[in-house]
Short mmCIF file of C-alpha atoms in Angstrom, two decimals:
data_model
loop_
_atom_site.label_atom_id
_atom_site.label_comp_id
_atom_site.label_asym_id
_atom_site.label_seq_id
_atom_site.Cartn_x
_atom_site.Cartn_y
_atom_site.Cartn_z
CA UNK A 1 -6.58 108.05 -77.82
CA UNK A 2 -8.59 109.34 -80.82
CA UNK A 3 -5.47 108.08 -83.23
CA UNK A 4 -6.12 104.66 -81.54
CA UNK A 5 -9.79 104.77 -82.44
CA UNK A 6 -9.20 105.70 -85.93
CA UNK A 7 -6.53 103.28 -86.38
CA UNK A 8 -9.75 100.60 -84.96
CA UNK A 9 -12.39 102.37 -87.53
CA UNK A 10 -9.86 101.51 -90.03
CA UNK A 11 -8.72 98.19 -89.20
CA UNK A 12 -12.37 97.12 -88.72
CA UNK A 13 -13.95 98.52 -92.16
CA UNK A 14 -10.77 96.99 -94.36
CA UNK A 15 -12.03 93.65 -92.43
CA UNK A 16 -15.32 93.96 -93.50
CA UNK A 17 -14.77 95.47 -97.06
CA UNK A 18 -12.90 91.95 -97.28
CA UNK A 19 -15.30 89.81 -95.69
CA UNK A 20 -17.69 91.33 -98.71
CA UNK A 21 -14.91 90.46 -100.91
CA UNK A 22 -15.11 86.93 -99.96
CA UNK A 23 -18.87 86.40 -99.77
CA UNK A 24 -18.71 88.01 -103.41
CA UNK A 25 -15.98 85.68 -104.73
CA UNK A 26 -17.40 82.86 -103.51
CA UNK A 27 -20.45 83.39 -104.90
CA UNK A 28 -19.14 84.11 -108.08
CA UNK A 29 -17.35 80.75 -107.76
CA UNK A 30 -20.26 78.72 -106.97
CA UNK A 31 -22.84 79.28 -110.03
CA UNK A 32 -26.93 78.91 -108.82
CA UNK A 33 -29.07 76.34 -110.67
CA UNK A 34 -31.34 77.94 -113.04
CA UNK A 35 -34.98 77.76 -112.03
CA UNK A 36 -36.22 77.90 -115.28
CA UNK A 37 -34.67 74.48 -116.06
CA UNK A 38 -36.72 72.67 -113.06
CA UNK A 39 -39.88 74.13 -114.63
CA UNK A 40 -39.14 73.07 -117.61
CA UNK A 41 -37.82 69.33 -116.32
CA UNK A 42 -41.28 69.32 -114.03
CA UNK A 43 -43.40 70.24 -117.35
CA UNK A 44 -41.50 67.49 -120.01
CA UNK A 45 -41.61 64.82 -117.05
CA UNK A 46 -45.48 65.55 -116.71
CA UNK A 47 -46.07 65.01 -120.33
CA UNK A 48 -44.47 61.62 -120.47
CA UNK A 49 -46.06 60.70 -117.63
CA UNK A 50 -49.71 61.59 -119.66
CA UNK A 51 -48.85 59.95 -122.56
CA UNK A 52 -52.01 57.56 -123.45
CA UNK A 53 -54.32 59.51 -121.71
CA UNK A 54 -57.79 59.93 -124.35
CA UNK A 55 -57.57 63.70 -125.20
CA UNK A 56 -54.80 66.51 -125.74
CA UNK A 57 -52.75 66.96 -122.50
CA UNK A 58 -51.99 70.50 -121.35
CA UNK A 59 -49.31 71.04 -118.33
CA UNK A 60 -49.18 74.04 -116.27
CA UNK A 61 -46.26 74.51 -113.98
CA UNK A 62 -46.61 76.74 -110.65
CA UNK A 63 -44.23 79.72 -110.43
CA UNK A 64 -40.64 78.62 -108.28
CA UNK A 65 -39.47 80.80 -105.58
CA UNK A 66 -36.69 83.00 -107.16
CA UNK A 67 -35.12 83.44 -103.78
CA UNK A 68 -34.38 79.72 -104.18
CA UNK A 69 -30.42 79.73 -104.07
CA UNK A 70 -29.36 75.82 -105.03
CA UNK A 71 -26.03 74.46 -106.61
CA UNK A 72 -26.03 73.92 -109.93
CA UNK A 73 -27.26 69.98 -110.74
CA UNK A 74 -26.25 68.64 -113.81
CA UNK A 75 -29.12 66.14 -114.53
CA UNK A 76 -32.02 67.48 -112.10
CA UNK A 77 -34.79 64.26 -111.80
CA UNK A 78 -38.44 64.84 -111.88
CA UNK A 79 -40.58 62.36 -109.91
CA UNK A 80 -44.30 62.12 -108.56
CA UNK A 81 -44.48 61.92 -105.19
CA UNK A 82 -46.27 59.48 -103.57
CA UNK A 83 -50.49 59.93 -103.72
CA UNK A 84 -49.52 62.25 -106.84
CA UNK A 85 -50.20 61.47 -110.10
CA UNK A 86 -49.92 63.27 -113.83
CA UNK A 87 -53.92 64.25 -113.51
CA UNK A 88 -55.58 67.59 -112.51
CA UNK A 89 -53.81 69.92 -110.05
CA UNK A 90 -51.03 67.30 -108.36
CA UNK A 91 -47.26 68.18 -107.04
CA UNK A 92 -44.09 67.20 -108.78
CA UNK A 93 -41.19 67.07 -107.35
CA UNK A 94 -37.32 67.51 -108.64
CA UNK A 95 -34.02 66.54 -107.18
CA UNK A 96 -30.21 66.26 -107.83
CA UNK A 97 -28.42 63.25 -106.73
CA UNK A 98 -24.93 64.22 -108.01
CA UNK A 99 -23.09 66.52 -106.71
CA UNK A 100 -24.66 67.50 -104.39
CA UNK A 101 -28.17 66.20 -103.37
CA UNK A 102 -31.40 68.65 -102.73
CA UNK A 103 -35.06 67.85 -103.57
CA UNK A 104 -37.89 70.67 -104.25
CA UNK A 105 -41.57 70.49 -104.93
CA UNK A 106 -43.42 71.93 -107.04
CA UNK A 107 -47.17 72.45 -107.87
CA UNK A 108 -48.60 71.99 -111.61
CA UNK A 109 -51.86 71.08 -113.70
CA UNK A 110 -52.37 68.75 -115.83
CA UNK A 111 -55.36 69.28 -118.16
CA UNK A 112 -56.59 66.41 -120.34
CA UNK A 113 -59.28 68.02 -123.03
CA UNK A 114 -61.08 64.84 -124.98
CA UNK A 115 -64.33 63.69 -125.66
CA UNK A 116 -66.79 61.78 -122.92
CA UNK A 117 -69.71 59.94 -122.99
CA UNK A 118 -73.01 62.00 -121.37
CA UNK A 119 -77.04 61.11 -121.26
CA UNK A 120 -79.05 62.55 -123.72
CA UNK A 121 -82.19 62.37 -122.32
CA UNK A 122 -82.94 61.69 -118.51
CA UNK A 123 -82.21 57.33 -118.02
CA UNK A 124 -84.50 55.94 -115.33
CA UNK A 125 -82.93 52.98 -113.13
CA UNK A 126 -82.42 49.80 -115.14
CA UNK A 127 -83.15 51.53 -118.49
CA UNK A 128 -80.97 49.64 -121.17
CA UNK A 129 -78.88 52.28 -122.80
CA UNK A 130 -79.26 52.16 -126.87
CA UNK A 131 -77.42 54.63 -129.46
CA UNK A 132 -79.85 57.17 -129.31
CA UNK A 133 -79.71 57.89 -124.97
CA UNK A 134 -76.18 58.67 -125.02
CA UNK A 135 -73.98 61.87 -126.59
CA UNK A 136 -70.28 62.38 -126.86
CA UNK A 137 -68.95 65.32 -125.63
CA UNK A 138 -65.99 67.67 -125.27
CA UNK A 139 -64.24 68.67 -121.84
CA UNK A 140 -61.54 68.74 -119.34
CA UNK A 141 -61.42 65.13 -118.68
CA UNK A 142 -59.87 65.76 -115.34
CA UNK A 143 -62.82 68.22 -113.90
CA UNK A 144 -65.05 64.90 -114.13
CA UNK A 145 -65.62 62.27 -111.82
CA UNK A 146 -63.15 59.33 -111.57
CA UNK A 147 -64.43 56.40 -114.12
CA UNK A 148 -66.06 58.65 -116.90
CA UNK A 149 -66.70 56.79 -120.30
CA UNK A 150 -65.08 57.78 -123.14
CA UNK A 151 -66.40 55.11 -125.97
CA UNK A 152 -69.67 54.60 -126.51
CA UNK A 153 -69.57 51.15 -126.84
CA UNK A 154 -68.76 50.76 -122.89
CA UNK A 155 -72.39 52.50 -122.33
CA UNK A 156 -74.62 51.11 -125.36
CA UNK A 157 -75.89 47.52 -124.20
CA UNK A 158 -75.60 48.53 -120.59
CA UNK A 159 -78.19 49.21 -118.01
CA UNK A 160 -78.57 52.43 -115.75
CA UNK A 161 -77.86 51.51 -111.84
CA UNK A 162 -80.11 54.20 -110.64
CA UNK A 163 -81.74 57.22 -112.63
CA UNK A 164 -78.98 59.46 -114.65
CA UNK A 165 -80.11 63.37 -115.54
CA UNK A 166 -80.12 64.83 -118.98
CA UNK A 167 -76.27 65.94 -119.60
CA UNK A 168 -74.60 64.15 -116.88
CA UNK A 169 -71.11 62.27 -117.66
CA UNK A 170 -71.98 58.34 -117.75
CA UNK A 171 -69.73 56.49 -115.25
CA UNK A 172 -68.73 52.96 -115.14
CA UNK A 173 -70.03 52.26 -112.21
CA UNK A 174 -73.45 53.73 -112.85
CA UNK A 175 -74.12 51.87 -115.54
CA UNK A 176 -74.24 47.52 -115.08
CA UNK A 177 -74.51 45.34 -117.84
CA UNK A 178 -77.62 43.64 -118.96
CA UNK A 179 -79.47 40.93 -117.30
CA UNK A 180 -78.57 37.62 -119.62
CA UNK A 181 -79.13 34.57 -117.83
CA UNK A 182 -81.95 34.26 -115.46
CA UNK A 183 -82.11 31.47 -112.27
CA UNK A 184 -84.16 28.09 -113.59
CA UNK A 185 -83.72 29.28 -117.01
CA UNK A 186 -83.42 26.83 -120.04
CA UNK A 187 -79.98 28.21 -121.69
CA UNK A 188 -77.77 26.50 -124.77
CA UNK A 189 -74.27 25.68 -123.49
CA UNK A 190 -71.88 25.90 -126.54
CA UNK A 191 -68.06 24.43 -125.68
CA UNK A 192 -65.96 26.13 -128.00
CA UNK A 193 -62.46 24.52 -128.62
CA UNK A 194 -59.63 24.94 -131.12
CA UNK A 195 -61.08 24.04 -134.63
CA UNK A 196 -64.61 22.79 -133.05
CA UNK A 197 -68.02 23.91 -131.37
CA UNK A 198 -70.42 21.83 -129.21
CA UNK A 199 -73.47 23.02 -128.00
CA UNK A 200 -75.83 21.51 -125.42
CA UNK A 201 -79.17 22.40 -123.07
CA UNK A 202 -78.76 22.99 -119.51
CA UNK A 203 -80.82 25.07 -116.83
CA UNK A 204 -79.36 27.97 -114.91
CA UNK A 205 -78.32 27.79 -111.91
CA UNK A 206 -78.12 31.26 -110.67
CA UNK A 207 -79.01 34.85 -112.67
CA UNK A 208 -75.86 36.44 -114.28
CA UNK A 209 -75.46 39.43 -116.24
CA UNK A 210 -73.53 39.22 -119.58
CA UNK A 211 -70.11 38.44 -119.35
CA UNK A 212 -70.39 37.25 -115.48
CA UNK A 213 -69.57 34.05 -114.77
CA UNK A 214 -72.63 31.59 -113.76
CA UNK A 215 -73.29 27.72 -112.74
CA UNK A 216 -75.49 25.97 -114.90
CA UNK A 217 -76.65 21.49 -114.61
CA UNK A 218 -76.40 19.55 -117.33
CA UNK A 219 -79.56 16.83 -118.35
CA UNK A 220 -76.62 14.49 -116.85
CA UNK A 221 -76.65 16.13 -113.44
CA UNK A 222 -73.20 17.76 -113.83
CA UNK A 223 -72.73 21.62 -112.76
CA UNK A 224 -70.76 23.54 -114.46
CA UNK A 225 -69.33 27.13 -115.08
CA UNK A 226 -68.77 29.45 -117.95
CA UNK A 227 -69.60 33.13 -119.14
CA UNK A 228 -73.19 34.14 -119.50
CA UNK A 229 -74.28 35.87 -123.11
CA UNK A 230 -77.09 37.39 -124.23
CA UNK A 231 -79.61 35.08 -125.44
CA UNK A 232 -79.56 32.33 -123.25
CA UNK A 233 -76.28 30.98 -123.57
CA UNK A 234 -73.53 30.16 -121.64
CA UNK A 235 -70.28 29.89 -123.45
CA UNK A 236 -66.95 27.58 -122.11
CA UNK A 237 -63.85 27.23 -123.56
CA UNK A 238 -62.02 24.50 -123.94
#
């Protein structure tokens, strides 16, 4: 009876000394991707993707799971998923198609340092903004709110919405532009055409601020449309 048992000891433990075998082999046979290769496919993807942005771009990608186990992927893909995009702390994701297919995600920053446009002084609502109320200055772009101006000339010429503090980032939406054309004004009307320019009085129609389209009638009676400038005039093209 006990040679029986021994004889089952033995059987069983030369069974599993070659089931180890086999996990071993095959695991020798079928090569892991390397990790640090996503990372680095995540990181190179993210800086084409940021390419244009105003300021020096800076990508940080999040640490990947070493336990990770994949198959080896010849040309792993980098993508943005969707509601991701190369700005600030986003997700990035990586796949293989070929030859065999898996998909991972992983977390990264993007940080875009360049210069921005702020108030230098408090502006009060409907303050025009001139050379002097504005500063440029330097900062992670992607810490500010969405629609920060980066060239002064968006802000000079333009009026504040409502009142901006000392030092805060000028946005394009909290700035309008200026007042140009004013209802039942008298305004010049100049046609400008290839080679020529024809100018003629008219009365405005509705108020416009520059560049906005407005309606303006004629001495003839005729209404018409073009863009409103400062000054009083109202320019069409032909």
């Amino acid at each position: 009876m006990k040679h029986s048992i021994h004889i089952a000891i033995a059987a069983f433990s030369a069974a599993l000394s070659l089931t180890t075998q086999l996990a071993w082999a095959q695991a020798v046979a079928e090569p892991r991707q390397d990790l640090a290769l996503l990372k680095q496919t995540a990181e190179q993807f993210l800086l084409t993707q940021a390419k244009g942005l105003p300021g020096e771009v800076k990508v940080t990608v999040g640490a990947i799971d070493p336990r990770l186990k994949l198959p080896v992927c010849p040309v792993p893909e980098a993508f943005l998923p969707p509601s991701s995009k190369a700005w600030g702390k986003t997700t990035v994701g990586v796949r293989c198609n070929v030859p065999t297919n898996w998909t991972i995600y992983v977390s990264a920053q993007v940080r875009v340092h360049g210069e921005y446009i702020a108030a230098a002084a408090p502006l009060a609502q409907g303050q025009n903004i001139g050379p002097g109320d504005i500063a440029t200055v330097k900062g992670d772009l992607t810490n500010l709110p969405s629609g920060v101006i980066t060239d002064a000339s968006q802000a000079i010429g333009r009026t504040a919405a409502s009142t901006i503090a000392l030092g805060a980032p000028l946005r394009q939406d909290a700035l309008r532009n200026q007042q140009a054309i004013q209802q039942g004004q008298a305004v010049r009307i100049i046609l400008n055409g290839d080679g020529f320019s024809v100018s003629s009085e008219a009365r405005a129609l509705n108020n416009a601020n520059e560049g906005q389209l407005t309606q303006v009638r004629t001495a003839a009676g005729q209404v018409i449309s073009g863009i409103a400038k400062l000054g009083g005039i109202v320019e069409l093209a032909y």
